[in-house]
Amino acid sequence: MADIVFAFDAALDRAMPVPASAPADVVDAFAAAPWEAFEVAVTTARQARAAALVLFGSTLDPLRASPAQAARLRGMITALTAEGCLTVWVADDATDCANIARALAEPTGLSFVTPAAPQRLDIRGLSVEICSARGPVVATTGVGQLVPSFASAHSSLLPAQRRIVVGWDDAWSSIHAEGAAPLHGLHAPLATGAGPASGTFFVWGSRRVQAVPAGVHPLPALQARLASEAAAGACGAVTLTTLGPVTPGLPAPLHPLTAPSLASGPIGSQAALSFPAVADHRAAWREVPTHRITWRTLALQSLAGNDEELATTIWGALEAMTPDPTGPLHVVRVAIDCGGSLARRIHVSEISAETMSRLRELFDPRSFRVWCQELEADRNEPLGALVRNASSSASGTTASFASLLAEKVLDGEKHAGASGPREAAWVALELMEST
């Protein structure tokens, strides 16, 4: 079971970039992946009997979404409501809320959270407030205070109070903008070196790998759009309560979720007391995979052979992956370790087109969920072989230059720890050897 399920950056109206020369089945898989990932999150909320599904980040842009997309999302929200799961949409301001509600025709069970308007729920007898860590102050300075809530100001009226704080970075601009600087910290209302206050559960959505303070739970998008993203895709599920036996003499609860309004009933009423729960400040958190497309790198060593032999080697390695026929589609980049041989690296580049053609002839998306997208000599192959035996990697002037360049790169990696110059070194040496 789970009390709340979190879905970050579904981006239902944004198409995924399709690999070049992909067959129709792969194109269809990429087109369907955002919605299928979202459906997994909805199914997770339903099967876990969650009280709420929290949507944050870029879910559906009401100004660009088609009527069919809006109707499909509305139907999923309505279906969740019928099973007792509220949909909470975290937006930046009231204007966004109005546009979303209008586009979805105001379905029952949809409520909103903005930086100025938290949302309070009663979940199995536990008063839970969902807040947004967004807002002008937070977005521009990375610091700020959350809006004071009724619950926190009158905690004596709420014997079991928890606060859920939801925040995220500007995912789309950060991963798609050329030259975007990586994010190294958490732009959220937390003091440096501090963690969330007692009773507060902090969820932070991002498509990038970044350090977050202790006590903050990072969450990737439901479906990665690029191979460079932090994770393939998952939703988050948190359990805040531990259910106990129903109090004798009181009626059994009809539903684990009461109305999310302060006016829904007196605090501490019999309806609330019929949901005995114990607050566990070490809330159980887990991630559930939702992605339908995943990227992988297959590293192989090939020191000799033509395109047919190389294709056979690669296909054997692909078959050994044994992907689930009903699981996500694996988009594979094959990196060939050529043992430090410049001649072999150049040969692999020359036969890559023929090799890929042989591999794709064997591809059947109905029974084998692997698509080989790219084949290249490993750009991160170690340069040590050039130093140990430069004469076997090149000849004449190139050999001396290769050994000298390799030593420089290895020395730089030892002190700086960066592998970027290694790729540049291979490119330079291949250009010299092939001319």
mmCIF file with all atom_site columns, C-alpha atoms in Angstrom, residues 179-341:
data_model
loop_
_atom_site.group_PDB
_atom_site.id
_atom_site.type_symbol
_atom_site.label_atom_id
_atom_site.label_alt_id
_atom_site.label_comp_id
_atom_site.label_asym_id
_atom_site.label_entity_id
_atom_site.label_seq_id
_atom_site.pdbx_PDB_ins_code
_atom_site.Cartn_x
_atom_site.Cartn_y
_atom_site.Cartn_z
_atom_site.occupancy
_atom_site.B_iso_or_equiv
_atom_site.pdbx_formal_charge
_atom_site.auth_seq_id
_atom_site.auth_comp_id
_atom_site.auth_asym_id
_atom_site.auth_atom_id
_atom_site.pdbx_PDB_model_num
ATOM 1   C CA . GLY A 1 179 ? 25.257  24.738  -23.242 1.00 0.00 ? 179 GLY A CA 1
ATOM 2   C CA . ALA A 1 180 ? 23.061  24.644  -20.144 1.00 0.00 ? 180 ALA A CA 1
ATOM 3   C CA . ALA A 1 181 ? 25.131  24.529  -16.978 1.00 0.00 ? 181 ALA A CA 1
ATOM 4   C CA . PRO A 1 182 ? 24.597  21.444  -14.805 1.00 0.00 ? 182 PRO A CA 1
ATOM 5   C CA . LEU A 1 183 ? 22.719  21.869  -11.580 1.00 0.00 ? 183 LEU A CA 1
ATOM 6   C CA . HIS A 1 184 ? 24.839  21.203  -8.518  1.00 0.00 ? 184 HIS A CA 1
ATOM 7   C CA . GLY A 1 185 ? 22.476  22.082  -5.700  1.00 0.00 ? 185 GLY A CA 1
ATOM 8   C CA . LEU A 1 186 ? 18.903  22.132  -4.576  1.00 0.00 ? 186 LEU A CA 1
ATOM 9   C CA . HIS A 1 187 ? 17.079  25.369  -5.353  1.00 0.00 ? 187 HIS A CA 1
ATOM 10  C CA . ALA A 1 188 ? 14.518  24.991  -2.615  1.00 0.00 ? 188 ALA A CA 1
ATOM 11  C CA . PRO A 1 189 ? 13.595  26.728  0.662   1.00 0.00 ? 189 PRO A CA 1
ATOM 12  C CA . LEU A 1 190 ? 16.157  24.895  2.764   1.00 0.00 ? 190 LEU A CA 1
ATOM 13  C CA . ALA A 1 191 ? 19.070  26.494  4.554   1.00 0.00 ? 191 ALA A CA 1
ATOM 14  C CA . THR A 1 192 ? 22.539  25.370  3.531   1.00 0.00 ? 192 THR A CA 1
ATOM 15  C CA . GLY A 1 193 ? 23.361  22.082  5.207   1.00 0.00 ? 193 GLY A CA 1
ATOM 16  C CA . ALA A 1 194 ? 19.860  21.790  6.673   1.00 0.00 ? 194 ALA A CA 1
ATOM 17  C CA . GLY A 1 195 ? 17.238  19.142  6.111   1.00 0.00 ? 195 GLY A CA 1
ATOM 18  C CA . PRO A 1 196 ? 13.458  19.210  6.225   1.00 0.00 ? 196 PRO A CA 1
ATOM 19  C CA . ALA A 1 197 ? 11.857  19.944  9.606   1.00 0.00 ? 197 ALA A CA 1
ATOM 20  C CA . SER A 1 198 ? 10.460  17.115  11.674  1.00 0.00 ? 198 SER A CA 1
ATOM 21  C CA . GLY A 1 199 ? 7.221   15.874  10.197  1.00 0.00 ? 199 GLY A CA 1
ATOM 22  C CA . THR A 1 200 ? 8.042   17.305  6.757   1.00 0.00 ? 200 THR A CA 1
ATOM 23  C CA . PHE A 1 201 ? 8.521   15.101  3.698   1.00 0.00 ? 201 PHE A CA 1
ATOM 24  C CA . PHE A 1 202 ? 10.347  16.784  0.795   1.00 0.00 ? 202 PHE A CA 1
ATOM 25  C CA . VAL A 1 203 ? 10.082  15.489  -2.803  1.00 0.00 ? 203 VAL A CA 1
ATOM 26  C CA . TRP A 1 204 ? 12.340  17.053  -5.462  1.00 0.00 ? 204 TRP A CA 1
ATOM 27  C CA . GLY A 1 205 ? 11.812  16.343  -9.165  1.00 0.00 ? 205 GLY A CA 1
ATOM 28  C CA . SER A 1 206 ? 14.617  16.647  -11.713 1.00 0.00 ? 206 SER A CA 1
ATOM 29  C CA . ARG A 1 207 ? 15.790  15.142  -14.963 1.00 0.00 ? 207 ARG A CA 1
ATOM 30  C CA . ARG A 1 208 ? 19.421  15.685  -13.957 1.00 0.00 ? 208 ARG A CA 1
ATOM 31  C CA . VAL A 1 209 ? 21.748  14.006  -11.512 1.00 0.00 ? 209 VAL A CA 1
ATOM 32  C CA . GLN A 1 210 ? 22.370  16.441  -8.686  1.00 0.00 ? 210 GLN A CA 1
ATOM 33  C CA . ALA A 1 211 ? 23.178  16.488  -5.002  1.00 0.00 ? 211 ALA A CA 1
ATOM 34  C CA . VAL A 1 212 ? 20.299  17.133  -2.623  1.00 0.00 ? 212 VAL A CA 1
ATOM 35  C CA . PRO A 1 213 ? 20.302  17.649  1.161   1.00 0.00 ? 213 PRO A CA 1
ATOM 36  C CA . ALA A 1 214 ? 19.718  14.727  3.473   1.00 0.00 ? 214 ALA A CA 1
ATOM 37  C CA . GLY A 1 215 ? 16.035  13.997  3.922   1.00 0.00 ? 215 GLY A CA 1
ATOM 38  C CA . VAL A 1 216 ? 15.068  15.181  0.442   1.00 0.00 ? 216 VAL A CA 1
ATOM 39  C CA . HIS A 1 217 ? 13.772  12.488  -1.902  1.00 0.00 ? 217 HIS A CA 1
ATOM 40  C CA . PRO A 1 218 ? 14.833  13.052  -5.546  1.00 0.00 ? 218 PRO A CA 1
ATOM 41  C CA . LEU A 1 219 ? 12.464  11.762  -8.199  1.00 0.00 ? 219 LEU A CA 1
ATOM 42  C CA . PRO A 1 220 ? 13.146  11.401  -11.948 1.00 0.00 ? 220 PRO A CA 1
ATOM 43  C CA . ALA A 1 221 ? 10.605  12.082  -14.666 1.00 0.00 ? 221 ALA A CA 1
ATOM 44  C CA . LEU A 1 222 ? 8.119   9.345   -15.536 1.00 0.00 ? 222 LEU A CA 1
ATOM 45  C CA . GLN A 1 223 ? 9.869   8.842   -18.877 1.00 0.00 ? 223 GLN A CA 1
ATOM 46  C CA . ALA A 1 224 ? 13.348  9.998   -19.863 1.00 0.00 ? 224 ALA A CA 1
ATOM 47  C CA . ARG A 1 225 ? 13.554  11.828  -23.187 1.00 0.00 ? 225 ARG A CA 1
ATOM 48  C CA . LEU A 1 226 ? 17.334  11.627  -23.648 1.00 0.00 ? 226 LEU A CA 1
ATOM 49  C CA . ALA A 1 227 ? 20.005  9.048   -22.861 1.00 0.00 ? 227 ALA A CA 1
ATOM 50  C CA . SER A 1 228 ? 21.791  11.628  -20.682 1.00 0.00 ? 228 SER A CA 1
ATOM 51  C CA . GLU A 1 229 ? 18.988  11.971  -18.127 1.00 0.00 ? 229 GLU A CA 1
ATOM 52  C CA . ALA A 1 230 ? 19.315  10.949  -14.488 1.00 0.00 ? 230 ALA A CA 1
ATOM 53  C CA . ALA A 1 231 ? 17.173  7.818   -14.755 1.00 0.00 ? 231 ALA A CA 1
ATOM 54  C CA . ALA A 1 232 ? 14.985  5.951   -17.222 1.00 0.00 ? 232 ALA A CA 1
ATOM 55  C CA . GLY A 1 233 ? 11.794  6.927   -15.386 1.00 0.00 ? 233 GLY A CA 1
ATOM 56  C CA . ALA A 1 234 ? 9.834   6.198   -12.219 1.00 0.00 ? 234 ALA A CA 1
ATOM 57  C CA . CYS A 1 235 ? 7.048   7.427   -9.987  1.00 0.00 ? 235 CYS A CA 1
ATOM 58  C CA . GLY A 1 236 ? 7.404   7.777   -6.218  1.00 0.00 ? 236 GLY A CA 1
ATOM 59  C CA . ALA A 1 237 ? 5.186   6.210   -3.558  1.00 0.00 ? 237 ALA A CA 1
ATOM 60  C CA . VAL A 1 238 ? 5.201   7.202   0.101   1.00 0.00 ? 238 VAL A CA 1
ATOM 61  C CA . THR A 1 239 ? 3.522   5.519   3.058   1.00 0.00 ? 239 THR A CA 1
ATOM 62  C CA . LEU A 1 240 ? 2.901   7.965   5.880   1.00 0.00 ? 240 LEU A CA 1
ATOM 63  C CA . THR A 1 241 ? 0.546   5.932   8.042   1.00 0.00 ? 241 THR A CA 1
ATOM 64  C CA . THR A 1 242 ? 0.427   2.572   9.751   1.00 0.00 ? 242 THR A CA 1
ATOM 65  C CA . LEU A 1 243 ? -3.103  1.256   9.875   1.00 0.00 ? 243 LEU A CA 1
ATOM 66  C CA . GLY A 1 244 ? -4.404  -0.339  13.070  1.00 0.00 ? 244 GLY A CA 1
ATOM 67  C CA . PRO A 1 245 ? -7.663  -2.080  13.951  1.00 0.00 ? 245 PRO A CA 1
ATOM 68  C CA . VAL A 1 246 ? -10.833 -0.023  13.765  1.00 0.00 ? 246 VAL A CA 1
ATOM 69  C CA . THR A 1 247 ? -11.858 1.382   17.151  1.00 0.00 ? 247 THR A CA 1
ATOM 70  C CA . PRO A 1 248 ? -14.609 -0.802  18.695  1.00 0.00 ? 248 PRO A CA 1
ATOM 71  C CA . GLY A 1 249 ? -18.013 0.818   18.598  1.00 0.00 ? 249 GLY A CA 1
ATOM 72  C CA . LEU A 1 250 ? -17.131 3.094   15.682  1.00 0.00 ? 250 LEU A CA 1
ATOM 73  C CA . PRO A 1 251 ? -18.306 2.428   12.110  1.00 0.00 ? 251 PRO A CA 1
ATOM 74  C CA . ALA A 1 252 ? -15.808 1.051   9.625   1.00 0.00 ? 252 ALA A CA 1
ATOM 75  C CA . PRO A 1 253 ? -14.515 3.704   7.237   1.00 0.00 ? 253 PRO A CA 1
ATOM 76  C CA . LEU A 1 254 ? -16.293 3.951   3.920   1.00 0.00 ? 254 LEU A CA 1
ATOM 77  C CA . HIS A 1 255 ? -13.275 5.464   2.257   1.00 0.00 ? 255 HIS A CA 1
ATOM 78  C CA . PRO A 1 256 ? -9.699  6.331   3.244   1.00 0.00 ? 256 PRO A CA 1
ATOM 79  C CA . LEU A 1 257 ? -9.929  9.860   1.838   1.00 0.00 ? 257 LEU A CA 1
ATOM 80  C CA . THR A 1 258 ? -12.182 12.583  3.161   1.00 0.00 ? 258 THR A CA 1
ATOM 81  C CA . ALA A 1 259 ? -12.883 15.850  1.378   1.00 0.00 ? 259 ALA A CA 1
ATOM 82  C CA . PRO A 1 260 ? -9.753  18.027  1.078   1.00 0.00 ? 260 PRO A CA 1
ATOM 83  C CA . SER A 1 261 ? -11.435 21.118  2.492   1.00 0.00 ? 261 SER A CA 1
ATOM 84  C CA . LEU A 1 262 ? -11.192 22.551  5.975   1.00 0.00 ? 262 LEU A CA 1
ATOM 85  C CA . ALA A 1 263 ? -14.957 22.877  5.827   1.00 0.00 ? 263 ALA A CA 1
ATOM 86  C CA . SER A 1 264 ? -15.480 19.176  5.161   1.00 0.00 ? 264 SER A CA 1
ATOM 87  C CA . GLY A 1 265 ? -16.138 18.440  8.820   1.00 0.00 ? 265 GLY A CA 1
ATOM 88  C CA . PRO A 1 266 ? -15.001 19.301  12.340  1.00 0.00 ? 266 PRO A CA 1
ATOM 89  C CA . ILE A 1 267 ? -11.414 18.411  13.094  1.00 0.00 ? 267 ILE A CA 1
ATOM 90  C CA . GLY A 1 268 ? -11.300 15.410  15.363  1.00 0.00 ? 268 GLY A CA 1
ATOM 91  C CA . SER A 1 269 ? -14.787 14.248  14.377  1.00 0.00 ? 269 SER A CA 1
ATOM 92  C CA . GLN A 1 270 ? -15.917 10.624  14.671  1.00 0.00 ? 270 GLN A CA 1
ATOM 93  C CA . ALA A 1 271 ? -15.389 10.146  10.904  1.00 0.00 ? 271 ALA A CA 1
ATOM 94  C CA . ALA A 1 272 ? -11.726 10.964  11.326  1.00 0.00 ? 272 ALA A CA 1
ATOM 95  C CA . LEU A 1 273 ? -11.378 8.836   14.464  1.00 0.00 ? 273 LEU A CA 1
ATOM 96  C CA . SER A 1 274 ? -12.588 5.792   12.547  1.00 0.00 ? 274 SER A CA 1
ATOM 97  C CA . PHE A 1 275 ? -9.238  5.766   10.686  1.00 0.00 ? 275 PHE A CA 1
ATOM 98  C CA . PRO A 1 276 ? -6.750  4.847   13.418  1.00 0.00 ? 276 PRO A CA 1
ATOM 99  C CA . ALA A 1 277 ? -3.270  5.681   12.160  1.00 0.00 ? 277 ALA A CA 1
ATOM 100 C CA . VAL A 1 278 ? 0.151   6.075   13.695  1.00 0.00 ? 278 VAL A CA 1
ATOM 101 C CA . ALA A 1 279 ? 2.426   8.712   12.205  1.00 0.00 ? 279 ALA A CA 1
ATOM 102 C CA . ASP A 1 280 ? 5.761   7.243   11.256  1.00 0.00 ? 280 ASP A CA 1
ATOM 103 C CA . HIS A 1 281 ? 8.255   10.069  10.782  1.00 0.00 ? 281 HIS A CA 1
ATOM 104 C CA . ARG A 1 282 ? 10.525  7.639   8.953   1.00 0.00 ? 282 ARG A CA 1
ATOM 105 C CA . ALA A 1 283 ? 8.059   7.502   6.090   1.00 0.00 ? 283 ALA A CA 1
ATOM 106 C CA . ALA A 1 284 ? 8.495   4.574   3.699   1.00 0.00 ? 284 ALA A CA 1
ATOM 107 C CA . TRP A 1 285 ? 9.550   5.783   0.247   1.00 0.00 ? 285 TRP A CA 1
ATOM 108 C CA . ARG A 1 286 ? 9.950   3.694   -2.865  1.00 0.00 ? 286 ARG A CA 1
ATOM 109 C CA . GLU A 1 287 ? 10.245  4.258   -6.593  1.00 0.00 ? 287 GLU A CA 1
ATOM 110 C CA . VAL A 1 288 ? 8.221   2.276   -9.112  1.00 0.00 ? 288 VAL A CA 1
ATOM 111 C CA . PRO A 1 289 ? 9.617   2.029   -12.677 1.00 0.00 ? 289 PRO A CA 1
ATOM 112 C CA . THR A 1 290 ? 7.292   3.634   -15.220 1.00 0.00 ? 290 THR A CA 1
ATOM 113 C CA . HIS A 1 291 ? 9.476   4.069   -18.320 1.00 0.00 ? 291 HIS A CA 1
ATOM 114 C CA . ARG A 1 292 ? 8.674   2.414   -21.642 1.00 0.00 ? 292 ARG A CA 1
ATOM 115 C CA . ILE A 1 293 ? 11.893  3.466   -23.390 1.00 0.00 ? 293 ILE A CA 1
ATOM 116 C CA . THR A 1 294 ? 15.347  3.022   -21.891 1.00 0.00 ? 294 THR A CA 1
ATOM 117 C CA . TRP A 1 295 ? 18.844  3.721   -23.204 1.00 0.00 ? 295 TRP A CA 1
ATOM 118 C CA . ARG A 1 296 ? 21.799  1.394   -22.705 1.00 0.00 ? 296 ARG A CA 1
ATOM 119 C CA . THR A 1 297 ? 25.430  1.222   -23.775 1.00 0.00 ? 297 THR A CA 1
ATOM 120 C CA . LEU A 1 298 ? 26.754  -2.192  -24.795 1.00 0.00 ? 298 LEU A CA 1
ATOM 121 C CA . ALA A 1 299 ? 30.555  -2.338  -24.448 1.00 0.00 ? 299 ALA A CA 1
ATOM 122 C CA . LEU A 1 300 ? 32.303  -5.027  -26.518 1.00 0.00 ? 300 LEU A CA 1
ATOM 123 C CA . GLN A 1 301 ? 35.858  -5.781  -27.536 1.00 0.00 ? 301 GLN A CA 1
ATOM 124 C CA . SER A 1 302 ? 36.543  -6.494  -31.194 1.00 0.00 ? 302 SER A CA 1
ATOM 125 C CA . LEU A 1 303 ? 40.155  -6.617  -32.355 1.00 0.00 ? 303 LEU A CA 1
ATOM 126 C CA . ALA A 1 304 ? 39.579  -8.088  -35.844 1.00 0.00 ? 304 ALA A CA 1
ATOM 127 C CA . GLY A 1 305 ? 36.892  -9.115  -38.298 1.00 0.00 ? 305 GLY A CA 1
ATOM 128 C CA . ASN A 1 306 ? 34.638  -7.740  -41.020 1.00 0.00 ? 306 ASN A CA 1
ATOM 129 C CA . ASP A 1 307 ? 31.088  -6.421  -40.773 1.00 0.00 ? 307 ASP A CA 1
ATOM 130 C CA . GLU A 1 308 ? 29.510  -9.894  -40.764 1.00 0.00 ? 308 GLU A CA 1
ATOM 131 C CA . GLU A 1 309 ? 31.707  -11.130 -37.908 1.00 0.00 ? 309 GLU A CA 1
ATOM 132 C CA . LEU A 1 310 ? 31.152  -7.925  -35.948 1.00 0.00 ? 310 LEU A CA 1
ATOM 133 C CA . ALA A 1 311 ? 27.375  -8.138  -36.463 1.00 0.00 ? 311 ALA A CA 1
ATOM 134 C CA . THR A 1 312 ? 27.395  -11.742 -35.208 1.00 0.00 ? 312 THR A CA 1
ATOM 135 C CA . THR A 1 313 ? 29.315  -10.731 -32.078 1.00 0.00 ? 313 THR A CA 1
ATOM 136 C CA . ILE A 1 314 ? 26.973  -7.831  -31.366 1.00 0.00 ? 314 ILE A CA 1
ATOM 137 C CA . TRP A 1 315 ? 23.837  -9.869  -31.953 1.00 0.00 ? 315 TRP A CA 1
ATOM 138 C CA . GLY A 1 316 ? 25.024  -12.538 -29.543 1.00 0.00 ? 316 GLY A CA 1
ATOM 139 C CA . ALA A 1 317 ? 25.560  -9.878  -26.889 1.00 0.00 ? 317 ALA A CA 1
ATOM 140 C CA . LEU A 1 318 ? 22.117  -8.384  -27.549 1.00 0.00 ? 318 LEU A CA 1
ATOM 141 C CA . GLU A 1 319 ? 20.452  -11.782 -27.198 1.00 0.00 ? 319 GLU A CA 1
ATOM 142 C CA . ALA A 1 320 ? 22.269  -12.287 -23.889 1.00 0.00 ? 320 ALA A CA 1
ATOM 143 C CA . MET A 1 321 ? 20.473  -9.199  -22.541 1.00 0.00 ? 321 MET A CA 1
ATOM 144 C CA . THR A 1 322 ? 17.201  -11.238 -22.592 1.00 0.00 ? 322 THR A CA 1
ATOM 145 C CA . PRO A 1 323 ? 14.828  -8.258  -22.353 1.00 0.00 ? 323 PRO A CA 1
ATOM 146 C CA . ASP A 1 324 ? 11.230  -8.800  -21.256 1.00 0.00 ? 324 ASP A CA 1
ATOM 147 C CA . PRO A 1 325 ? 9.035   -9.069  -24.401 1.00 0.00 ? 325 PRO A CA 1
ATOM 148 C CA . THR A 1 326 ? 6.408   -6.935  -22.631 1.00 0.00 ? 326 THR A CA 1
ATOM 149 C CA . GLY A 1 327 ? 8.909   -4.597  -20.984 1.00 0.00 ? 327 GLY A CA 1
ATOM 150 C CA . PRO A 1 328 ? 10.381  -1.297  -22.139 1.00 0.00 ? 328 PRO A CA 1
ATOM 151 C CA . LEU A 1 329 ? 12.123  -0.911  -25.468 1.00 0.00 ? 329 LEU A CA 1
ATOM 152 C CA . HIS A 1 330 ? 15.917  -0.862  -25.058 1.00 0.00 ? 330 HIS A CA 1
ATOM 153 C CA . VAL A 1 331 ? 17.665  1.632   -27.342 1.00 0.00 ? 331 VAL A CA 1
ATOM 154 C CA . VAL A 1 332 ? 21.266  0.447   -27.468 1.00 0.00 ? 332 VAL A CA 1
ATOM 155 C CA . ARG A 1 333 ? 24.495  2.231   -28.302 1.00 0.00 ? 333 ARG A CA 1
ATOM 156 C CA . VAL A 1 334 ? 27.268  -0.274  -29.096 1.00 0.00 ? 334 VAL A CA 1
ATOM 157 C CA . ALA A 1 335 ? 30.772  0.872   -28.107 1.00 0.00 ? 335 ALA A CA 1
ATOM 158 C CA . ILE A 1 336 ? 33.601  -1.240  -29.550 1.00 0.00 ? 336 ILE A CA 1
ATOM 159 C CA . ASP A 1 337 ? 36.876  -1.451  -27.634 1.00 0.00 ? 337 ASP A CA 1
ATOM 160 C CA . CYS A 1 338 ? 39.563  -1.813  -30.286 1.00 0.00 ? 338 CYS A CA 1
ATOM 161 C CA . GLY A 1 339 ? 42.464  -2.505  -27.929 1.00 0.00 ? 339 GLY A CA 1
ATOM 162 C CA . GLY A 1 340 ? 44.185  0.796   -28.643 1.00 0.00 ? 340 GLY A CA 1
ATOM 163 C CA . SER A 1 341 ? 44.499  0.069   -32.375 1.00 0.00 ? 341 SER A CA 1
#
